[in-house]
XYZ file of C-alpha atoms in Angstrom:
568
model
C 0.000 0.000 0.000
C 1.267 3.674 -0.474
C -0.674 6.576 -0.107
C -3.979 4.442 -0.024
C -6.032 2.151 1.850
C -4.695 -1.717 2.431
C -6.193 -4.682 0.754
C -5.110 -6.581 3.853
C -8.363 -7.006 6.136
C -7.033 -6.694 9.344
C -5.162 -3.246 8.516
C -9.161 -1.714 7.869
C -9.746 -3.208 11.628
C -8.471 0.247 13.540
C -11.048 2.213 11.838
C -13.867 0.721 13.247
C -12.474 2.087 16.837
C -13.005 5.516 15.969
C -16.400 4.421 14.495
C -18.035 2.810 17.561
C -16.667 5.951 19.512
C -18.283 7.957 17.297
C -21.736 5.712 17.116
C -21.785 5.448 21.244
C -21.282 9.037 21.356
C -24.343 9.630 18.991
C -26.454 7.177 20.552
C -26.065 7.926 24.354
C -26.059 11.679 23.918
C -29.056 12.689 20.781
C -29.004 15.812 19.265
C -32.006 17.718 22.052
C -32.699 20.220 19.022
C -33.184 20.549 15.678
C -32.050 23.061 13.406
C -34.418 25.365 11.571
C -34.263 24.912 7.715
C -32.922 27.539 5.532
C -35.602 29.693 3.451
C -36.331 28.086 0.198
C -37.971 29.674 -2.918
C -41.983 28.500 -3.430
C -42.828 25.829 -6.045
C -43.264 27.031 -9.316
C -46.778 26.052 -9.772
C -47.426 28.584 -6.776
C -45.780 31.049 -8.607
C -47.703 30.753 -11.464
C -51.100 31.862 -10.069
C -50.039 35.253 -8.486
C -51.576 37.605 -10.568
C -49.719 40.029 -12.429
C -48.926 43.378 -10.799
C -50.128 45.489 -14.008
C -49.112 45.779 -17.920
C -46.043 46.843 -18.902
C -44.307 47.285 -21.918
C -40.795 46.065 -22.919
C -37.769 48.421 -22.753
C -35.696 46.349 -24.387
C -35.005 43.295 -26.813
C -34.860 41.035 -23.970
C -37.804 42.237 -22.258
C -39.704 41.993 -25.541
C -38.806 37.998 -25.861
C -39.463 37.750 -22.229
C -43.024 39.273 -22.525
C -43.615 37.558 -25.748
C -42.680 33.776 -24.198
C -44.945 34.585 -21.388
C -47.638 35.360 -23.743
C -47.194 32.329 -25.486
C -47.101 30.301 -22.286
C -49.207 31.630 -19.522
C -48.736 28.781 -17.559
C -45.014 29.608 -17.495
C -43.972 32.142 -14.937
C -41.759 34.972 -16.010
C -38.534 35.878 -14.802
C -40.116 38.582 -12.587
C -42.313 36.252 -11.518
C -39.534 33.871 -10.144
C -37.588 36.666 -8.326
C -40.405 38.045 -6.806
C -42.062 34.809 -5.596
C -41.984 35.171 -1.607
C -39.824 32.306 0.105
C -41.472 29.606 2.077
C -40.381 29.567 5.614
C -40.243 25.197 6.949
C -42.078 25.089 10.079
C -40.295 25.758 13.331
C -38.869 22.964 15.419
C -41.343 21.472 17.700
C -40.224 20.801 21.462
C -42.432 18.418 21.703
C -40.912 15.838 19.013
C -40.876 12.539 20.184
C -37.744 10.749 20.044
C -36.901 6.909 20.194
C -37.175 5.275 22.795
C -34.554 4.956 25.923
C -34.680 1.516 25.931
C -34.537 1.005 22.255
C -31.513 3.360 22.204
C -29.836 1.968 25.649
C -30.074 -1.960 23.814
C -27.995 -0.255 20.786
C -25.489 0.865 22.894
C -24.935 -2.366 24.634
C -24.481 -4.195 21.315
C -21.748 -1.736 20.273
C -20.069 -2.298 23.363
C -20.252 -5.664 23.439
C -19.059 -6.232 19.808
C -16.350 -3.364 20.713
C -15.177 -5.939 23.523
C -14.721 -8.992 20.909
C -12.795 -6.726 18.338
C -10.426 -5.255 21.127
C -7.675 -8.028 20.828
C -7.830 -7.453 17.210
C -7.562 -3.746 17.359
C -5.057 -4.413 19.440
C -2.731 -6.258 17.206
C -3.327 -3.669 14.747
C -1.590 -0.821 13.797
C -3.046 2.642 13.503
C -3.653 3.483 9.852
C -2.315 7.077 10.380
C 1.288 5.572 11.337
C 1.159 4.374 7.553
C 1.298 8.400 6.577
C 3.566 9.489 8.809
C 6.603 11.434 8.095
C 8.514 10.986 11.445
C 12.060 11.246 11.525
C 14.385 8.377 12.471
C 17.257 9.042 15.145
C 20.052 9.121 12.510
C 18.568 12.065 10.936
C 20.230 15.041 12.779
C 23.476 13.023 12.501
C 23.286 12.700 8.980
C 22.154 15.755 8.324
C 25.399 17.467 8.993
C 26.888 15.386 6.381
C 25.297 16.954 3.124
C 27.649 19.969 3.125
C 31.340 19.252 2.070
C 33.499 21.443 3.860
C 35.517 23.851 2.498
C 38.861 22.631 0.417
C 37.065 19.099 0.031
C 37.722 19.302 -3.599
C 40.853 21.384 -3.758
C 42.606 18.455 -1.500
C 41.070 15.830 -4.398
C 42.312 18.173 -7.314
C 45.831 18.638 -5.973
C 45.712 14.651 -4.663
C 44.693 13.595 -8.749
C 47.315 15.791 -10.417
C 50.456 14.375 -8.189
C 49.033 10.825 -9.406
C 49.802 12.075 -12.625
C 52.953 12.291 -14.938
C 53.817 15.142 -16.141
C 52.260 17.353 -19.027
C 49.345 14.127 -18.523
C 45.572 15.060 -18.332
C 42.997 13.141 -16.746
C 39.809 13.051 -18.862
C 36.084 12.309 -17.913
C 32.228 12.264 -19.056
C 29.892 13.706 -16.710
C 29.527 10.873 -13.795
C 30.521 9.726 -10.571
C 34.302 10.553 -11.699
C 33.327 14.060 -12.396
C 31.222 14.765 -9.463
C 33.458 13.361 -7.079
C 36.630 15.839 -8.263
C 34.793 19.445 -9.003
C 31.790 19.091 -7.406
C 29.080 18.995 -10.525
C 28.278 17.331 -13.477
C 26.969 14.116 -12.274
C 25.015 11.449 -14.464
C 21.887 13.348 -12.918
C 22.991 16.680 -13.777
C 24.269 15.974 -17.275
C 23.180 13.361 -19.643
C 25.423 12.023 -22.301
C 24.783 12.326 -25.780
C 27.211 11.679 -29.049
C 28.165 15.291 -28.676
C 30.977 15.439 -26.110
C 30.824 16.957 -22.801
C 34.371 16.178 -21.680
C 36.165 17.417 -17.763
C 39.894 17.255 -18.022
C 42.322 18.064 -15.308
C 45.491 19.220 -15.442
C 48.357 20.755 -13.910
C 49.339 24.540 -14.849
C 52.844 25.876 -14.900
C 52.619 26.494 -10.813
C 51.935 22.855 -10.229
C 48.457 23.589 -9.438
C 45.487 21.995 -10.693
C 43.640 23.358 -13.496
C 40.308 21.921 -14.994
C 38.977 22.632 -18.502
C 35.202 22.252 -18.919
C 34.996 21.226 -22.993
C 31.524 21.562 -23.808
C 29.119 22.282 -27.209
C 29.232 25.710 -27.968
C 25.312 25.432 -28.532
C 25.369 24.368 -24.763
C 27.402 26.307 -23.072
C 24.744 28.624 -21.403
C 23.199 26.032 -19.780
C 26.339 24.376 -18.869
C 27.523 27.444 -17.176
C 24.379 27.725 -14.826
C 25.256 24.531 -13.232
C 26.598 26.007 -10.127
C 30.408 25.091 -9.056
C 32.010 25.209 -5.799
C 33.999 28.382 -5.834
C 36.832 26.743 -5.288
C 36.672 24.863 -8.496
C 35.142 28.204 -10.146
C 37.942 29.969 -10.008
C 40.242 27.427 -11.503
C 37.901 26.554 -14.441
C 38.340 27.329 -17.739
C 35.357 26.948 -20.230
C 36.152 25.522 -23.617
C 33.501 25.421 -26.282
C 33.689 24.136 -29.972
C 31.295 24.506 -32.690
C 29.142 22.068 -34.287
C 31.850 22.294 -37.384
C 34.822 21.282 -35.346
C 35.921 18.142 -33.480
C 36.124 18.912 -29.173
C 39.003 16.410 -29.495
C 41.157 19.183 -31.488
C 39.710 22.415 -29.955
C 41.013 20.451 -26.223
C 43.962 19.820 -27.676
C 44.627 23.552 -29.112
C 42.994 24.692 -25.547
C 45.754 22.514 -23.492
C 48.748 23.932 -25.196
C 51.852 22.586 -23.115
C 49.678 21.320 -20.375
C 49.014 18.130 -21.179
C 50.506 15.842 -24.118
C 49.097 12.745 -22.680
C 45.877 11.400 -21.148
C 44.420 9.299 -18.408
C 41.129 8.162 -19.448
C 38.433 7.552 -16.968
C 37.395 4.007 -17.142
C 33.834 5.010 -17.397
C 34.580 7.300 -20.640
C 32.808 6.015 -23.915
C 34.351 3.927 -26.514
C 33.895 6.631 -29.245
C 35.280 9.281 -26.950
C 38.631 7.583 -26.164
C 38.951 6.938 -29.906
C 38.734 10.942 -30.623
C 40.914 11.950 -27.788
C 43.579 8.923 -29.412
C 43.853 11.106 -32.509
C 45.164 13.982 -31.060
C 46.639 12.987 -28.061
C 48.762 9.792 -26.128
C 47.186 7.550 -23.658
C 49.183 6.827 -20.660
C 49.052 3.443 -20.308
C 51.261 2.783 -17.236
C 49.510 0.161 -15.035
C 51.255 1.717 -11.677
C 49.990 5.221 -12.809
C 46.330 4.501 -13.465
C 46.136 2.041 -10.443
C 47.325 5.170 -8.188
C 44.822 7.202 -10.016
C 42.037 4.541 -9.547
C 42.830 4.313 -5.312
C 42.173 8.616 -5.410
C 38.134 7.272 -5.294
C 38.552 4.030 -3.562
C 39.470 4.963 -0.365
C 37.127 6.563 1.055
C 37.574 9.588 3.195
C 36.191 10.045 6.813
C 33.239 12.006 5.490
C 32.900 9.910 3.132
C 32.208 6.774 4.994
C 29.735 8.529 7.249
C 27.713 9.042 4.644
C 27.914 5.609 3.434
C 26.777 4.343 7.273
C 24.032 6.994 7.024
C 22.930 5.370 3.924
C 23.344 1.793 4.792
C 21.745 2.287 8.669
C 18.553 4.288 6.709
C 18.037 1.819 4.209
C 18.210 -1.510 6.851
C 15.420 0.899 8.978
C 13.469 1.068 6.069
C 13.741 -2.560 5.077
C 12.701 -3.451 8.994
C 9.907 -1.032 9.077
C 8.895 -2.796 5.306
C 8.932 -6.147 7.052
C 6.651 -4.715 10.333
C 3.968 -4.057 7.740
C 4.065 -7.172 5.831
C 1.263 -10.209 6.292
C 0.866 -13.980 4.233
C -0.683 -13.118 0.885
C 0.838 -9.656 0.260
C 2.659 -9.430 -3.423
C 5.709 -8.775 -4.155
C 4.950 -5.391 -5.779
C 2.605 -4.496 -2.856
C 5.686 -4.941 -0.806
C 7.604 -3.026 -3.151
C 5.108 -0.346 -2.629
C 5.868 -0.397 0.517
C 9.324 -0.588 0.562
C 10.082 2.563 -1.683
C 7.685 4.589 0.690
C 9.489 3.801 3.821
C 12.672 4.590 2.251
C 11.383 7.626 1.177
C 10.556 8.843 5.012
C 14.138 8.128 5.924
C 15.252 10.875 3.141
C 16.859 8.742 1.040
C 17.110 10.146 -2.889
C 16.022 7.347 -5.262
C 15.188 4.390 -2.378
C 14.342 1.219 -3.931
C 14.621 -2.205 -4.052
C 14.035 -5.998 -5.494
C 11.625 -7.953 -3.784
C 11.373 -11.806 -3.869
C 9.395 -14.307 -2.336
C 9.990 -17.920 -2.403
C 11.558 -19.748 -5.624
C 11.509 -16.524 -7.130
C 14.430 -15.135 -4.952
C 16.130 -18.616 -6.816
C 17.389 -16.668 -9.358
C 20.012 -13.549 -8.214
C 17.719 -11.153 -9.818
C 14.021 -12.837 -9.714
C 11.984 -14.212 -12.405
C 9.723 -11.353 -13.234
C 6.708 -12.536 -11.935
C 4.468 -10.963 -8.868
C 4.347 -13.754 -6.359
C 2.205 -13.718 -3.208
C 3.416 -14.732 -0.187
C 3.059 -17.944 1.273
C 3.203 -19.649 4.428
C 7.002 -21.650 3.850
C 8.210 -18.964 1.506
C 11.287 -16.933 2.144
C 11.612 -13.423 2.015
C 14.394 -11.765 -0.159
C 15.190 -7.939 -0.413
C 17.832 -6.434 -1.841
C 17.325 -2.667 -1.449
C 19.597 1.298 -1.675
C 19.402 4.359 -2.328
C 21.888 7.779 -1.982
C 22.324 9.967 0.819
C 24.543 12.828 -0.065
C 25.142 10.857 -2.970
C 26.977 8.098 -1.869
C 24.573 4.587 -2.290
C 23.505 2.030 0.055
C 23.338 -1.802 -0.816
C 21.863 -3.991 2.045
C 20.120 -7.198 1.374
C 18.134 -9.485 3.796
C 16.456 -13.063 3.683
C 14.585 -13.374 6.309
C 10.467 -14.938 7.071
C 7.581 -13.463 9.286
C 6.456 -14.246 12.428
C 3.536 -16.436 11.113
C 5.375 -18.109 8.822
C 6.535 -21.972 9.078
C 9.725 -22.251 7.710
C 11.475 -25.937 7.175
C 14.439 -26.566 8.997
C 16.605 -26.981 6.145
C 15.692 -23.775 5.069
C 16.785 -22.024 7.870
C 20.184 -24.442 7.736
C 20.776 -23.084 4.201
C 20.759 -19.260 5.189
C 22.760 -20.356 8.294
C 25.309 -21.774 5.666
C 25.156 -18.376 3.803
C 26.022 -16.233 6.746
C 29.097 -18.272 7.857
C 30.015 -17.723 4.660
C 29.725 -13.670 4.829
C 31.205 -14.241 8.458
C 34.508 -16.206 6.751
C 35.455 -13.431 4.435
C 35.114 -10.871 7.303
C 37.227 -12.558 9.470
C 40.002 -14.125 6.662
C 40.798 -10.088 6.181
C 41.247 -9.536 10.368
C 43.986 -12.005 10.004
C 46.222 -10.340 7.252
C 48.548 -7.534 7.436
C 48.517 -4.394 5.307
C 52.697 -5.000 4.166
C 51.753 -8.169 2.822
C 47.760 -7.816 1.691
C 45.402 -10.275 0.479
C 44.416 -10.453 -2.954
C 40.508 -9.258 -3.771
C 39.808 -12.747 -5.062
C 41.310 -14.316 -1.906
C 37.727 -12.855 0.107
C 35.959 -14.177 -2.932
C 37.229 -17.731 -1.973
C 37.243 -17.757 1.541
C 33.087 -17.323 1.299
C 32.796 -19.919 -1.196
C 34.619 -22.352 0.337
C 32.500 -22.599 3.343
C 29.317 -23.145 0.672
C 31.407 -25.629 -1.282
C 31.766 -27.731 1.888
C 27.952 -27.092 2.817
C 27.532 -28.173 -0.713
C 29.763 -31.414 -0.377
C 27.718 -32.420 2.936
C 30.391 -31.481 4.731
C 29.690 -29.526 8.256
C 32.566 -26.151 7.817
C 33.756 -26.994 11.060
C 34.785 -30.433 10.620
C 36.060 -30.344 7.406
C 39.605 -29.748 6.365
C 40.501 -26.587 5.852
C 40.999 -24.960 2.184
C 44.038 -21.834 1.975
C 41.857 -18.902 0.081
C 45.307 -18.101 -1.311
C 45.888 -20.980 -3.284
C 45.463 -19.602 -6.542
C 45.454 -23.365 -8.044
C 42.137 -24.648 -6.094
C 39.187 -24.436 -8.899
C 36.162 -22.017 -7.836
C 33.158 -23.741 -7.517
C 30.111 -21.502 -8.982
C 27.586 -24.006 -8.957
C 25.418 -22.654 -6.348
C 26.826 -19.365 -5.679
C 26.504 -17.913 -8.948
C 28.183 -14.732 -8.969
C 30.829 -13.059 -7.247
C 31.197 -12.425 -3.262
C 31.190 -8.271 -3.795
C 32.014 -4.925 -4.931
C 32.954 -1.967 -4.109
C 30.469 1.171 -3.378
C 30.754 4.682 -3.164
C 28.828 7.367 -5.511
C 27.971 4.315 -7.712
C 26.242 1.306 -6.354
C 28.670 -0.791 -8.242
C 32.192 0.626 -8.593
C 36.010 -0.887 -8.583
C 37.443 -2.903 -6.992
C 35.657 -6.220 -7.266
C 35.490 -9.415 -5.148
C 35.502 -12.056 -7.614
C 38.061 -14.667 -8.987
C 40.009 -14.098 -12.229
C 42.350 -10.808 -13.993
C 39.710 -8.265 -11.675
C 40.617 -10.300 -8.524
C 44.713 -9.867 -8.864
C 44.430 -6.671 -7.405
C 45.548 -6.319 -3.656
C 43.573 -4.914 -0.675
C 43.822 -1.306 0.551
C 42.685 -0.012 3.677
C 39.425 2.464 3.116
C 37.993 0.451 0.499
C 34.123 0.002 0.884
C 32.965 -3.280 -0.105
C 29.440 -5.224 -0.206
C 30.028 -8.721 1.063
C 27.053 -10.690 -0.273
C 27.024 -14.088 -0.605
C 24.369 -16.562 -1.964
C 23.422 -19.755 -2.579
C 20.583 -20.542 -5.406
C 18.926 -23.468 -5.852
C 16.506 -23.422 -8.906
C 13.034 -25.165 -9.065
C 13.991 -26.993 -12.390
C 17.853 -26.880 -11.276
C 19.832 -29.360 -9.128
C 18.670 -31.167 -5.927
C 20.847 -30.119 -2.967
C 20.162 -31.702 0.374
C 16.455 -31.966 -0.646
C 16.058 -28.768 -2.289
C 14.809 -26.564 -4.634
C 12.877 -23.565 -5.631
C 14.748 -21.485 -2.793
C 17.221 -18.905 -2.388
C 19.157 -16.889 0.445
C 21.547 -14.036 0.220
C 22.824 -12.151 2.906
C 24.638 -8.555 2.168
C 26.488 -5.328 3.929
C 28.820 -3.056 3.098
C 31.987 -3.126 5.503
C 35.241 -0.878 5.005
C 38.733 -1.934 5.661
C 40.239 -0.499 7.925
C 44.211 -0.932 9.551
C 45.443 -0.379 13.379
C 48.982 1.209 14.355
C 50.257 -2.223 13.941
C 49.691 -2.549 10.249
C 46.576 -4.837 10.556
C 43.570 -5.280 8.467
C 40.185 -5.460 9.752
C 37.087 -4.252 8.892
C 33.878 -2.202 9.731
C 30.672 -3.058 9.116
C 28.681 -0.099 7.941
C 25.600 -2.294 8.439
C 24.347 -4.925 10.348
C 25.583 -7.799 9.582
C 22.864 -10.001 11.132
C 23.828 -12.244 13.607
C 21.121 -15.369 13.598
C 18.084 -16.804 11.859
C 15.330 -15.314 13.825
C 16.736 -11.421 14.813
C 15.320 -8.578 13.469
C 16.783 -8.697 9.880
């Protein structure tokens, strides 16, 4: 439900306690008066026999067909007639109405209060309607709050911080995105949308060693480019750049740069076409070690900037709990999702939603499409964010209601997938940050412990498998995808947990991750330990952090959940 009544019949239940208030009230304590009526104008067939006051003759054209209707009609009444019928007057109250009996009325009472007594546990158990509208704020608010305004020299720091990443006379080049929001402030995907006419952010160094940043944009567009507003410390470094619909950007940038940049570092997120054009007239710096630094500028996340990850994370798991509070056996899946996007809403989050799945839809990673209603042994799976200050949440939960029934093997299945979150957490608390783990080793310590779960082997008993050995074969037979990735202004951003060439990278403290693993077992797919047509997957965010000592750890921005059965 959102912004409506609910379909669910228990959820109508509340009203009826204003109602029999409202009927008692009426019926113990009758109106003692009545109200006069207001005057009303006499009947027209009254009208039509008052006799006419004289002749008269017309003054004008409309008096003429208004005397010449009437003399047509003389049953009709005129105009004048109607206005100057006197009004009828009802007759005043009489004291001496009789009313219903006391008796009659004192038995009516007694049945509303004794059906009021039978509906009182219900009522009881039922939330108030009016909670379902309500805007109230949730304790994180004033906390988070403080967060939306960068301070000052936020972006200055990240200028001067991308430029000493970079080789000399090199350029860094973006679209409008994540990339470009994150260094100057403005032009994100929301701002600016990308068309096959270039909008292009480049960054440079000028002869004082200080950053400079050239905004390259249509000169059709410039106007409206230049009322995007700027922090004014990125103002007063810009430098606006504008070619014609006649000339390639990729020329009039490199004209603009001079001896400021000869080569470039693309922005992995940069179009195909783009990189092509900026080929032709400049050199890509290819240097692994150079683009790796340049890639760590947005990994590691700032103080600020993992407080407004936590913000985001904490809102979205309230609204996900307050999502399940309102829940019942039968709802849909969309009804929920209904529900879902309006809680997330309340806790301020910009663009809150989420996947919803119940049963052997939440099988498959991403559903099946369908609109399922909830049953009775069905799990619940969702997978929900949204942005605060523009950083994105990713939380999701598997979890059941109260009144469902749940088989045991169910519930040892999503035990098997939080050990599994549990492993990769606690592999990282046992490495050290001169010698770091690679990203793929988390991907394997997960999906070991649901390899052995899959072999019928109990994690604890069986022997144990090194994550690091880079020769053991990943098994993705159950859980399908990788363990995470990382988050920040994107919901999906570098680095990545996962096995192969994207997993050779090593670990840095102040990396945000997702840790979400999952086991799927398809209705039409394999039989594991009796099952199919069910699905768990368990996810939080966590960064990595390191002590004085040079140890890695972690800290969960979220959660995670501890046992089958908490609040989720």
């Amino acid at each position: 439900m959102q912004g409506g009544w609910s379909n669910h019949p228990s959820e109508t239940v509340s009203v009826l306690a204003s109602l029999r208030i409202s009927l008692s009230l009426s019926l113990l304590y009758p109106s003692r008066s009545c109200s006069p009526s207001l005057p009303r104008p006499a009947r027209l067939s009254s009208i039509s026999s008052i006799p006419p006051t004289g002749p008269r003759m017309p003054s004008s054209q409309s008096d003429l067909w208004r005397l010449s209707s009437h003399e047509k009609n003389p049953g009709l009444p005129s105009s004048e007639d109607v206005e100057a019928a006197p009004l009828q007057q009802d007759a005043p109250c009489s004291k001496g109405r009789k009313r219903a009996p006391f008796v009659r009325r004192g038995l009516m009472v007694l049945t509303f209060l004794t059906a009021s007594i039978w509906l009182s546990p219900l009522i009881g158990r039922t939330p108030s309607l009016t909670r379902y509208w309500s805007q109230s704020a949730t304790p994180l608010d004033t906390q988070c709050d403080t967060l939306l305004t960068a301070s000052a020299g936020t972006y200055t720091v990240r200028l001067e911080t991308l430029v000493s990443s970079l080789p000399p006379s090199t350029v860094w080049v973006a679209e409008p995105g994540a990339s470009a929001s994150y260094f100057i402030g403005s032009f994100s995907s929301e701002e600016w949308w990308l068309s096959e006419r270039p909008f292009l952010v480049v960054v440079g160094q000028s002869f004082d060693g200080r950053p400079r940043v050239y905004l390259v944009t249509p000169t059709f567009e410039a106007l409206r480019a230049r009322l995007l507003e700027l922090p004014e410390e990125v103002r007063h470094i810009a430098r606006w750049v504008e070619w014609r619909e006649d000339q390639s950007p990729y020329q009039v940038l490199g004209a603009a740069l001079e001896d400021d940049g000869e080569t470039f570092v693309l922005d992995p997120m940069v179009r195909h076409f783009v990189g092509q054009g900026l080929r032709k007239v400049l050199q890509e710096e290819t240097d692994e070690e150079v683009l790796a630094s340049v890639s760590l500028i947005r990994e590691r996340k700032t103080t600020h900037e993992v407080d407004l990850l936590r913000c985001a994370n904490q809102k979205t798991l309230h609204a996900i709990r307050q999502t399940r509070k309102r829940m019942y056996l039968g709802i849909s899946e969309s009804q929920t999702s209904n529900i879902l996007e309006e809680e997330m809403a309340k806790t301020g989050l910009i663009g809150g939603e989420g996947l919803v799945l119940f049963g052997e839809d939440a099988a498959l990673p991403h559903g099946s499409g369908t609109n399922r209603r909830l049953g009775e042994s069905d799990l619940i799976l969702i997978d929900a964010g949204g942005k605060w200050g523009g950083y994105v949440s990713d939380i999701t939960r598997t979890f059941a209601l109260p009144k469902s029934k749940i088989p045991q093997h169910y519930i040892d299945l999503w035990e098997t997938v939080r050990q599994a979150q549990y492993a990769a957490f606690e592999f990282l608390k046992g490495t050290n940050a001169s010698s770091p783990p690679k990203l793929a080793d988390l991907d394997r310590s997960a999906r070991n412990v649901v390899s052995a779960w899959h072999r019928s082997e109990p994690s604890s008993s069986s022997p144990a498998v090194d994550p690091t050995d880079d020769a053991s074969v990943p098994d993705f037979s159950i859980f399908t995808h990788r363990l995470g990735h990382g988050i920040g202004l994107e919901g999906h951003e570098v680095p990545y947990l996962v096995q192969g060439p994207l997993g050779e990278r090593r670990v840095q403290s102040g990396q945000v991750f997702s840790l979400e693993p999952g086991i799927y077992l398809p209705q039409d797919g394999e039989e594991v330990h009796g099952m199919r047509g069910v699905g768990v997957r368990l996810e939080d965010c966590f960064i990595v952090t390191e002590d004085e000592q040079g140890r890695l750890g972690g800290e969960w921005l979220s959660g995670p959940i501890g046992a089958w059965g908490e609040e989720p």
